[in-house]
Coordinates of C-alpha atoms in Angstrom, one line a residue:
X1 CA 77.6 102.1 142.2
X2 CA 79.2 105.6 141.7
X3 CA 80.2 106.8 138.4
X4 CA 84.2 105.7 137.8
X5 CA 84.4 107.2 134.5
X6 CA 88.3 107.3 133.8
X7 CA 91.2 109.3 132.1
X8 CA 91.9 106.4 130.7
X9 CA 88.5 105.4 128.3
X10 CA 87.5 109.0 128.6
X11 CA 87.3 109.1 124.9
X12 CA 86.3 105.4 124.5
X13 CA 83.0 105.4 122.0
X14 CA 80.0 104.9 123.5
X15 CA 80.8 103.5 127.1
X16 CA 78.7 102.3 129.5
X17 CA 78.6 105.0 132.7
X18 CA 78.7 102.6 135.6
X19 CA 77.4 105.2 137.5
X20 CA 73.9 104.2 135.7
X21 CA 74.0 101.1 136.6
X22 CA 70.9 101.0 139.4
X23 CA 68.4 101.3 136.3
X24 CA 69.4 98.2 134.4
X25 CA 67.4 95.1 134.4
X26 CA 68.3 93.4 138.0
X27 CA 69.9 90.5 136.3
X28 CA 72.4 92.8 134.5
X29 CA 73.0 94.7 137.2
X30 CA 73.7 91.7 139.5
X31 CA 76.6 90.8 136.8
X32 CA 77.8 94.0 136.5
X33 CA 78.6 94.3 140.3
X34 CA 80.2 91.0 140.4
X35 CA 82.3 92.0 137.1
X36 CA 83.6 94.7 139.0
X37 CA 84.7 93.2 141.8
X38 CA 86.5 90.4 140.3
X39 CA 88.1 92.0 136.8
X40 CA 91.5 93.9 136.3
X41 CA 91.7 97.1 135.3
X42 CA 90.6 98.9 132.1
X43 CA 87.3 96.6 130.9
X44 CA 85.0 98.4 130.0
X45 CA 80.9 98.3 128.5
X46 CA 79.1 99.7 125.4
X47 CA 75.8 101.2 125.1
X48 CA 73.8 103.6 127.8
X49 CA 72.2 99.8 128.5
X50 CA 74.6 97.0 128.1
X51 CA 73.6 93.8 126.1
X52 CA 74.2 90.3 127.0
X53 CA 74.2 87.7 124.3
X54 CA 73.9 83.9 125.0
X55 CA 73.9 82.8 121.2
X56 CA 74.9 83.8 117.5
X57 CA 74.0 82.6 114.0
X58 CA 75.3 84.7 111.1
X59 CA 74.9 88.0 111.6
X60 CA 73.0 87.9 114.3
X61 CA 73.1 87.8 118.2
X62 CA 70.4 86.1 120.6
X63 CA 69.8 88.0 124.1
X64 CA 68.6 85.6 127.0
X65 CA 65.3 86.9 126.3
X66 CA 65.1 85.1 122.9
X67 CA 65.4 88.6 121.3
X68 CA 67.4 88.9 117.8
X69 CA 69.8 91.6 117.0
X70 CA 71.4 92.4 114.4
X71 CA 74.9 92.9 114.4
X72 CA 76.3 95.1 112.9
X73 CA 79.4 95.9 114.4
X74 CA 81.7 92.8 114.9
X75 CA 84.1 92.0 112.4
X76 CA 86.0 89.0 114.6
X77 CA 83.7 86.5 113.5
X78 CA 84.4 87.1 110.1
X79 CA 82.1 84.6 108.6
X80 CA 79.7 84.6 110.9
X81 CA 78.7 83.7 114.8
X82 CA 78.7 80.2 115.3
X83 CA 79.2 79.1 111.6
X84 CA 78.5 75.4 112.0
X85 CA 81.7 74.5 109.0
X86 CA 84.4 76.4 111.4
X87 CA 82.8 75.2 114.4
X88 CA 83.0 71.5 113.1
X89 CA 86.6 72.1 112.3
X90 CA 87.5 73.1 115.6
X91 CA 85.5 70.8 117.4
X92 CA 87.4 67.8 115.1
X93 CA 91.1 69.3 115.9
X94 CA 89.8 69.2 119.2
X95 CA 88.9 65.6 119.5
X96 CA 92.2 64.1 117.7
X97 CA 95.4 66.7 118.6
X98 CA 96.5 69.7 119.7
X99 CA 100.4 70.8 118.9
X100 CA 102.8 73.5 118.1
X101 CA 105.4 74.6 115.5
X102 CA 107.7 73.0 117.4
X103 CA 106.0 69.1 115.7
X104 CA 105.7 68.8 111.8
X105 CA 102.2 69.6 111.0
X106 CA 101.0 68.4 107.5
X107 CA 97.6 70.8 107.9
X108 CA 100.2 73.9 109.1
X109 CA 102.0 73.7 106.1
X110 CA 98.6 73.3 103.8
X111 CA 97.0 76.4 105.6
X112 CA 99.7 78.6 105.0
X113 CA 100.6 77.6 101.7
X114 CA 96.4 78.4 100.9
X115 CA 96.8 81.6 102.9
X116 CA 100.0 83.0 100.8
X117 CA 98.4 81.8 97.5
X118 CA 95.7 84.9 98.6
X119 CA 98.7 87.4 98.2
X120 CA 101.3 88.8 95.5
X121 CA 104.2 86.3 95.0
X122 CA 106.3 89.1 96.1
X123 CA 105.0 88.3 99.7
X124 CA 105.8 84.4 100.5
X125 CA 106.4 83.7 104.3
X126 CA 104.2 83.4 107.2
X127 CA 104.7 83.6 110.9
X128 CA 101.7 83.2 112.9
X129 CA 100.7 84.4 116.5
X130 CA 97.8 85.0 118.9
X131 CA 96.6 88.0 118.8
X132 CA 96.9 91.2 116.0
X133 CA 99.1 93.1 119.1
X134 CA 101.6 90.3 118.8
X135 CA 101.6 90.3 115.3
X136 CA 102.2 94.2 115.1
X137 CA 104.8 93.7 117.6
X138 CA 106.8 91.3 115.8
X139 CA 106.2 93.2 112.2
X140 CA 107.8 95.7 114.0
X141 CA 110.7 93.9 115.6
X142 CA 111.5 92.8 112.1
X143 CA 111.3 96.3 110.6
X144 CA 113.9 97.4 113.1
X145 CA 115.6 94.6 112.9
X146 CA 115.8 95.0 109.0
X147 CA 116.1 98.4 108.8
X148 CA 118.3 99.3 111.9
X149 CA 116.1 102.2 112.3
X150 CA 113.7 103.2 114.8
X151 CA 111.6 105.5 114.3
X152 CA 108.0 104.4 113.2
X153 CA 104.9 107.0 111.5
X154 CA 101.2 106.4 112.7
X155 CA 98.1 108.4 111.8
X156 CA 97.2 110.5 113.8
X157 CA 94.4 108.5 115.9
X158 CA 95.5 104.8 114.4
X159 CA 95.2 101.5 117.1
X160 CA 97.4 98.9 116.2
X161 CA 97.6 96.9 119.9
X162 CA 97.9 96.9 123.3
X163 CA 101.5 95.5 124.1
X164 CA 104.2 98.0 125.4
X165 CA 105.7 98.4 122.2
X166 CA 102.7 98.5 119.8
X167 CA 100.9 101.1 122.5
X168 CA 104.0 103.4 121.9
X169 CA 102.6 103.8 118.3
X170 CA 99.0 103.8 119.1
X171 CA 97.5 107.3 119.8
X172 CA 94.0 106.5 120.0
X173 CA 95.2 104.8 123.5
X174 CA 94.9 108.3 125.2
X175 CA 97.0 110.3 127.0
X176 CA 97.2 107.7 129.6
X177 CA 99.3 105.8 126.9
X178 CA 102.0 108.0 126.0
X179 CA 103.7 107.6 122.4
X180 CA 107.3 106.8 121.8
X181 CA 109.4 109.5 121.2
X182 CA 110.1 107.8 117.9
X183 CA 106.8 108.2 116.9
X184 CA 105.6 110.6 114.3
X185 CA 102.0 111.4 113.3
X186 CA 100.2 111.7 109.8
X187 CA 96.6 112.9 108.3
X188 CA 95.0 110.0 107.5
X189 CA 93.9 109.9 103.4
X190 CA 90.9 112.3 104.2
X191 CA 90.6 114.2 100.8
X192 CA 89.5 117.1 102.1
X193 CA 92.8 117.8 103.8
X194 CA 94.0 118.6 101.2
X195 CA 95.0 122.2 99.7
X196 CA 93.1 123.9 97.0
X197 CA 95.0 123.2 93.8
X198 CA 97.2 119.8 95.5
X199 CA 95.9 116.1 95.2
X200 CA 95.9 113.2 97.8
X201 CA 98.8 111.6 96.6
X202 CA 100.8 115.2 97.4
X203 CA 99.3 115.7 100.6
X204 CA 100.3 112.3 101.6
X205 CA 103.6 112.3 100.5
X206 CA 104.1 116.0 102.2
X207 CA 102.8 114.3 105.3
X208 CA 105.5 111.4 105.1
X209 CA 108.1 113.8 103.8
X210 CA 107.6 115.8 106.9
X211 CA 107.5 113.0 109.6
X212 CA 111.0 111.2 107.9
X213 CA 112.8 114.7 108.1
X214 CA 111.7 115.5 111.5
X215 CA 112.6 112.0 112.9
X216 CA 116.1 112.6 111.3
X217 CA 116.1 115.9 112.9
X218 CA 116.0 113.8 116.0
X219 CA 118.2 111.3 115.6
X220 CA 115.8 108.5 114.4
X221 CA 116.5 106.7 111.3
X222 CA 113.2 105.9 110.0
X223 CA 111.9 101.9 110.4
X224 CA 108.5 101.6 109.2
X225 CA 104.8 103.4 108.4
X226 CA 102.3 101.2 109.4
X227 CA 98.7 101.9 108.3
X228 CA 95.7 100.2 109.0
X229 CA 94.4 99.9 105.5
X230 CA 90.2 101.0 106.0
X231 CA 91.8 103.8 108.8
X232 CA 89.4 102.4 111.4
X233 CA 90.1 104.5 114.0
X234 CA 90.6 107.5 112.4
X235 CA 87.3 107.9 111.1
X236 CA 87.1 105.2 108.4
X237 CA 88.7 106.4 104.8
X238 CA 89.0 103.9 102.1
X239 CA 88.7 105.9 98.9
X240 CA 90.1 107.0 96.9
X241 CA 92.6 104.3 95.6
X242 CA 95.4 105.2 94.3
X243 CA 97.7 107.7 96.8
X244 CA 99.8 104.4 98.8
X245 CA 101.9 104.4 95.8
X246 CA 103.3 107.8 96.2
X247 CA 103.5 107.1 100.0
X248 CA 105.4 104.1 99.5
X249 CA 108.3 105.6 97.1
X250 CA 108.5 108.2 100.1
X251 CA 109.2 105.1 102.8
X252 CA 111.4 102.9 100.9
X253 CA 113.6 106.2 99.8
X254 CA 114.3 106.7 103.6
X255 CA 115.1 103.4 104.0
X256 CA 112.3 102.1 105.5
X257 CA 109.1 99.7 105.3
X258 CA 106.0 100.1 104.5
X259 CA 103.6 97.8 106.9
X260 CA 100.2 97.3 105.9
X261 CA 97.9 96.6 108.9
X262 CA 94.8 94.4 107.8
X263 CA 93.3 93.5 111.1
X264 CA 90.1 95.1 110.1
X265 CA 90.4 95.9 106.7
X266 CA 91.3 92.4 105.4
X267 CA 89.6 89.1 104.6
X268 CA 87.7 90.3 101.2
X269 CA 86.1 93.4 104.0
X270 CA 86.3 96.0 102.0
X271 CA 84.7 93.6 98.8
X272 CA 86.6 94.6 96.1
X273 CA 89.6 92.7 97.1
X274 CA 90.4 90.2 99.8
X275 CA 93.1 92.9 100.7
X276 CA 93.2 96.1 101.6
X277 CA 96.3 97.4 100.4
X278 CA 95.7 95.9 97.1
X279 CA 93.0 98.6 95.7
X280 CA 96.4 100.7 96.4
X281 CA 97.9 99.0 93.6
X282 CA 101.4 99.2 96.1
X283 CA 103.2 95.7 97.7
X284 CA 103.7 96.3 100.7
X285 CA 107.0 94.5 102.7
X286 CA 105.1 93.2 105.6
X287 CA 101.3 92.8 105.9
X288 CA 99.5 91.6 109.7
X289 CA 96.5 90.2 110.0
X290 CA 94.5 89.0 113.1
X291 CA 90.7 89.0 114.6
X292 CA 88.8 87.8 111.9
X293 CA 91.5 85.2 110.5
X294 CA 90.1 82.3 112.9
X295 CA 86.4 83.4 113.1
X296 CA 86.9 84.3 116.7
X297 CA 89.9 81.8 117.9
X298 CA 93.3 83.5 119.0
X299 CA 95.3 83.4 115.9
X300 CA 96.7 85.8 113.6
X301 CA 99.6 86.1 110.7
X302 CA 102.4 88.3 109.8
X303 CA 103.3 87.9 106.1
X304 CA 106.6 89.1 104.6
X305 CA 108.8 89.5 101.7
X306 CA 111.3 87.2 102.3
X307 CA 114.4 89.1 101.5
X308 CA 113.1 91.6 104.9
X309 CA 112.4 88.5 107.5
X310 CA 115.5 86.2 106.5
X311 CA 118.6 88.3 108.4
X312 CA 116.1 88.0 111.9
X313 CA 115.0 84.4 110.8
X314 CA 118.5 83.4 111.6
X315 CA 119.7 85.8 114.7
X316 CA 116.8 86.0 116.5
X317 CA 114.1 83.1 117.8
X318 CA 110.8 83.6 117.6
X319 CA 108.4 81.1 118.8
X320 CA 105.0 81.8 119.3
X321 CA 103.3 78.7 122.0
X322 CA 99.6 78.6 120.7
X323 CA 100.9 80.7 117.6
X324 CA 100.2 77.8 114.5
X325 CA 99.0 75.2 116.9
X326 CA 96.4 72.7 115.8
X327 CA 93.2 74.1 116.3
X328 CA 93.5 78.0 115.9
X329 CA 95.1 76.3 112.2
X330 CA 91.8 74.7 111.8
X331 CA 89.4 77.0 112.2
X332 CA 92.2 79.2 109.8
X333 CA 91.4 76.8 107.3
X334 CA 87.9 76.5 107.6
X335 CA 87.3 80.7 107.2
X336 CA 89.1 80.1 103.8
X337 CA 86.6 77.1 103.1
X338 CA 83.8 80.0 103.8
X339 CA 85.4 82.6 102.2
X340 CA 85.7 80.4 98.9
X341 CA 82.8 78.3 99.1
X342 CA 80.1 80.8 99.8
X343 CA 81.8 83.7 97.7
X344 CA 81.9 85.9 100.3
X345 CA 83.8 88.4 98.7
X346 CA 81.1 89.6 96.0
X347 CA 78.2 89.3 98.3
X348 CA 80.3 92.1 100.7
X349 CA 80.7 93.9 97.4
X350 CA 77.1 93.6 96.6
X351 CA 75.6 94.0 99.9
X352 CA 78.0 97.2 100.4
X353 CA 76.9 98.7 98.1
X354 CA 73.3 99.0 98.7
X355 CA 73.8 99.7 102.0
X356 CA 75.6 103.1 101.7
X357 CA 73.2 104.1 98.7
X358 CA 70.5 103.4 100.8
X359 CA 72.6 105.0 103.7
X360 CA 73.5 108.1 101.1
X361 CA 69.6 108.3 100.5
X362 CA 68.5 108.2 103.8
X363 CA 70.8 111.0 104.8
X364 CA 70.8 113.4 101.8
X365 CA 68.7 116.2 103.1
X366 CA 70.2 115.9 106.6
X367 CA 71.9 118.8 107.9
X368 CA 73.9 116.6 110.5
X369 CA 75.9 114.3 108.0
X370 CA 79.3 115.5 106.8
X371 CA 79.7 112.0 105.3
X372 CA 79.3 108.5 104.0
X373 CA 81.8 106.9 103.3
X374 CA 84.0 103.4 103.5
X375 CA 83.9 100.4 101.0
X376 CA 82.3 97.0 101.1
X377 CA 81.1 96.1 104.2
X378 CA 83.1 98.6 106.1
X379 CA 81.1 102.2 106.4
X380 CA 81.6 105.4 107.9
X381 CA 78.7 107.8 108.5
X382 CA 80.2 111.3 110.3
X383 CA 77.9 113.2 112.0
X384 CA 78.1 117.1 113.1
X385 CA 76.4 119.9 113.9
X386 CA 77.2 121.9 110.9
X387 CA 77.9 120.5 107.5
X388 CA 79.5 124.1 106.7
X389 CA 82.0 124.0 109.8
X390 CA 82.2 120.0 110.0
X391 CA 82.0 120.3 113.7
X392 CA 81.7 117.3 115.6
X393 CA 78.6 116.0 117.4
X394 CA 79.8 113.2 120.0
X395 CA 76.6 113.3 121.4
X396 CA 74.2 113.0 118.8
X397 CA 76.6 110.1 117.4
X398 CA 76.0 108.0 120.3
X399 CA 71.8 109.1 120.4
X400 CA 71.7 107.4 117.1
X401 CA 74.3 104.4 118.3
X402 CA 72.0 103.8 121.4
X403 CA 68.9 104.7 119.1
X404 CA 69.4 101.5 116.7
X405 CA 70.6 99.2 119.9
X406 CA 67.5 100.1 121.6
X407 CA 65.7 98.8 117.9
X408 CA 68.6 95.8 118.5
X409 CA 70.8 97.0 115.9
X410 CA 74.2 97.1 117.4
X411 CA 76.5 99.6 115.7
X412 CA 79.3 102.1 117.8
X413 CA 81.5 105.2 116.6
X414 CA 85.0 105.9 115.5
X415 CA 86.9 108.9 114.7
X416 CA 89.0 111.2 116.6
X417 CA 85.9 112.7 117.9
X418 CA 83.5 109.9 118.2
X419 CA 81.8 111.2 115.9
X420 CA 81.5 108.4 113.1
X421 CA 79.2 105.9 113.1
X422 CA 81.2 102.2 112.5
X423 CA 78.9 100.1 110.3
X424 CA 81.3 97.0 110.3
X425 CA 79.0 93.6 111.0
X426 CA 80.3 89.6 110.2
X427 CA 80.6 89.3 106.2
X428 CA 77.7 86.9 106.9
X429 CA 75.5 90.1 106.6
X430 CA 73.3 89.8 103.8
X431 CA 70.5 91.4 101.5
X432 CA 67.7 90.2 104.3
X433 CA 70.4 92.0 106.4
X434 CA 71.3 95.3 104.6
X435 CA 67.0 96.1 104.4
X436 CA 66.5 95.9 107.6
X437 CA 69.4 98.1 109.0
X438 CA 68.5 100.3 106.5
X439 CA 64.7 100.7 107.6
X440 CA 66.1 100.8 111.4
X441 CA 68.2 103.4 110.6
X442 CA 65.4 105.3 108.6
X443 CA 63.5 105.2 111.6
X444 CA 66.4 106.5 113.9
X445 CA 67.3 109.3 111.3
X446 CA 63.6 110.6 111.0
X447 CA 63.9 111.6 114.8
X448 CA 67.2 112.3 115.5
X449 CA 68.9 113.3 112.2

């Protein structure tokens, strides 16, 4: 098989060059061959040697070898592979019903009414969907719809989904997926953007300040910012707190609002909070969530204010087939079960925070780390070639990913350049857990770092 290394995941962290293919394990390479003759286009594989899993507890992943990995990567199962109380759930809904919206639900109505009880009282009606594409997509449908603007501000490398619209306003896509030409472009909070003698808050609001009048300039009344609250593809930048406020006041005094994306960063992630947005201290008007909400099943939620969805509620119909059906609901429920039960929240504080001391210790003296950074169980480490110039190193990012995958630790990169190690595992991960990716890592960093 001949390299086929596209425009379009030319920038795609850590791929898999099918061009290598001829020295994997013969097994792999037998499914590799038949993957590419029978999948559409655009799939694509991680890691110089691609990993099959045929089982999951926790935090970890089973090869077919028997080997264990650690993961440290996924965040869709949220509490963990395979947890046996969400697979129980699932496996009961599956055994009595399966229905939609469409047929009062008793355990609907109990899941969202649990759900809501997790956010400000400000924010008090859920819609749910499939994916967090479709949930982005209708957030923004409202916005528009609410608003009776268009024009929509991003960072500059944010991924928010893959459906038309939602691509349009997704520039980590490539240039194979062009933006709209609504679409305006922001720093993301990195605080050292900022000017000599400025603060975060400033900078941000200059950078929303700018985008509104430049939209106008155009024509477009402004709809909605939508961040992705951890800024996972632009490099990971949680901290500090504070700067959404000023951000905010710069949205709703254009008229439009503000959309906090908590694919990633949600579901008590980022430890301190089971939300993203609320170490902001700011409300936001619509808040979407997806992946990890279900453990791993298709389901995700779009919350709003009521006084922003009620106008659409009643002139357009939205109906959503699998979106709040039976099962998805269950295994819903069961994550909050997990969530509360096992206090998931303060061991992701906890275990975050020894992992980027240890991290930070491990990579003090190292001339190739700009940065660690990120909150709970949600960490950044940016690597370069220069801490003076902050130059990128792509390819020493992905030595150290393929490094720890080759010691079956299975981390990949972020950032505009690649650059940024994602540490991001199921919030199963524990202290057990955190030591031994930190003495992996060790290892990895003595050679290469």
């Amino acid at each position: 098989m001949t390299s086929t290394l596209s425009r379009a995941i030319a920038h795609y962290p850590n791929r898999f060059d099918p061009g290598a293919v001829s020295g994997l394990p013969e097994h792999i390479q037998e499914t590799i061959h038949r993957r590419e003759r029978v999948l559409g286009p655009g799939y694509t594989l991680i890691y110089k040697e691609p990993v099959e899993f045929v089982s999951g507890h926790g935090a970890h992943l089973i090869d077919r070898d028997g080997n264990d990995y650690l993961d440290a990567y996924n965040n869709v199962p949220c509490v963990g592979h395979a947890h046996p109380h969400v697979a129980e759930a699932v496996a009961r809904q599956m055994t009595a019903v399966n229905t939609n919206t469409r047929y009062v639900q008793e355990a609907l109505v109990d899941y969202a009414e649990r759900l809501l009880e997790t956010f400000p009282e400000e924010l008090s009606k859920l819609s749910i969907a499939c994916s967090g594409s479709e949930a982005n997509d209708l957030a923004m449908r409202v916005a528009r719809f609410h608003t009776g603007g268009e024009g929509i501000i991003v960072t500059r490398w944010a991924y928010h989904g893959i459906t038309r619209e939602v691509a349009s306003f997704s520039p980590t896509l490539g240039a194979g997926s062009p933006l709209g030409p609504n679409v305006r472009l922001i720093d993301a909070p990195d605080p050292r953007l900022v000017a000599p003698g400025s603060t975060l808050d400033e900078h941000m609001r200059q950078q929303v300040r700018g985008a509104i009048d430049d939209l106008e300039r155009h024509g477009y009344r402004l709809a909605a910012l939508i961040t992705d609250c951890a800024y996972s593809s632009d490099g990971i930048f949680t901290d500090p707190p504070g700067y959404m406020q000023a951000v905010v006041e710069e949205v709703h005094a254009a008229g439009g609002v503000y959309i906090a994306d908590e694919v990633q960063s949600g579901f008590a992630r980022l430890g301190d909070s089971m939300w993203g947005f609320s170490r902001h201290g700011v409300l936001p008007d619509i808040v979407t969530m997806g992946k990890p909400m279900g453990n791993g099943l298709p389901i995700s939620g779009v919350v709003f204010r009521p006084e922003i969805c009620e106008e659409f509620g009643r002139n357009v119909r939205y109906f959503n087939t699998f979106g709040g059906s039976s099962i998805p609901v269950a295994a819903g429920a069961a994550v909050l079960d997990v969530i509360e039960k096992e206090n998931v929240q303060q061991r992701v504080l906890e275990s975050g925070i020894v992992l980027r001391a240890g991290l930070r210790e491990i990579t003090k003296d190292s001339p190739y780390i700009a940065e660690v950074r990120g909150a709970g169980l949600f960490v950044g480490v940016e690597i370069v070639k220069d801490r003076e110039t902050l130059e990128p190193d792509r390819a020493l990012a992905e030595d150290v990913i393929n490094d720890m995958r080759d010691r079956r630790i299975l981390i990949n990169g972020t950032g505009t350049s690649a650059n940024t190690l994602k540490i991001r595992p199921p919030l199963a991960f524990d202290s057990a857990d955190v030591t031994r990716f930190l003495e992996t890592f060790a290892e990895v960093a003595k050679n290469r770092l």
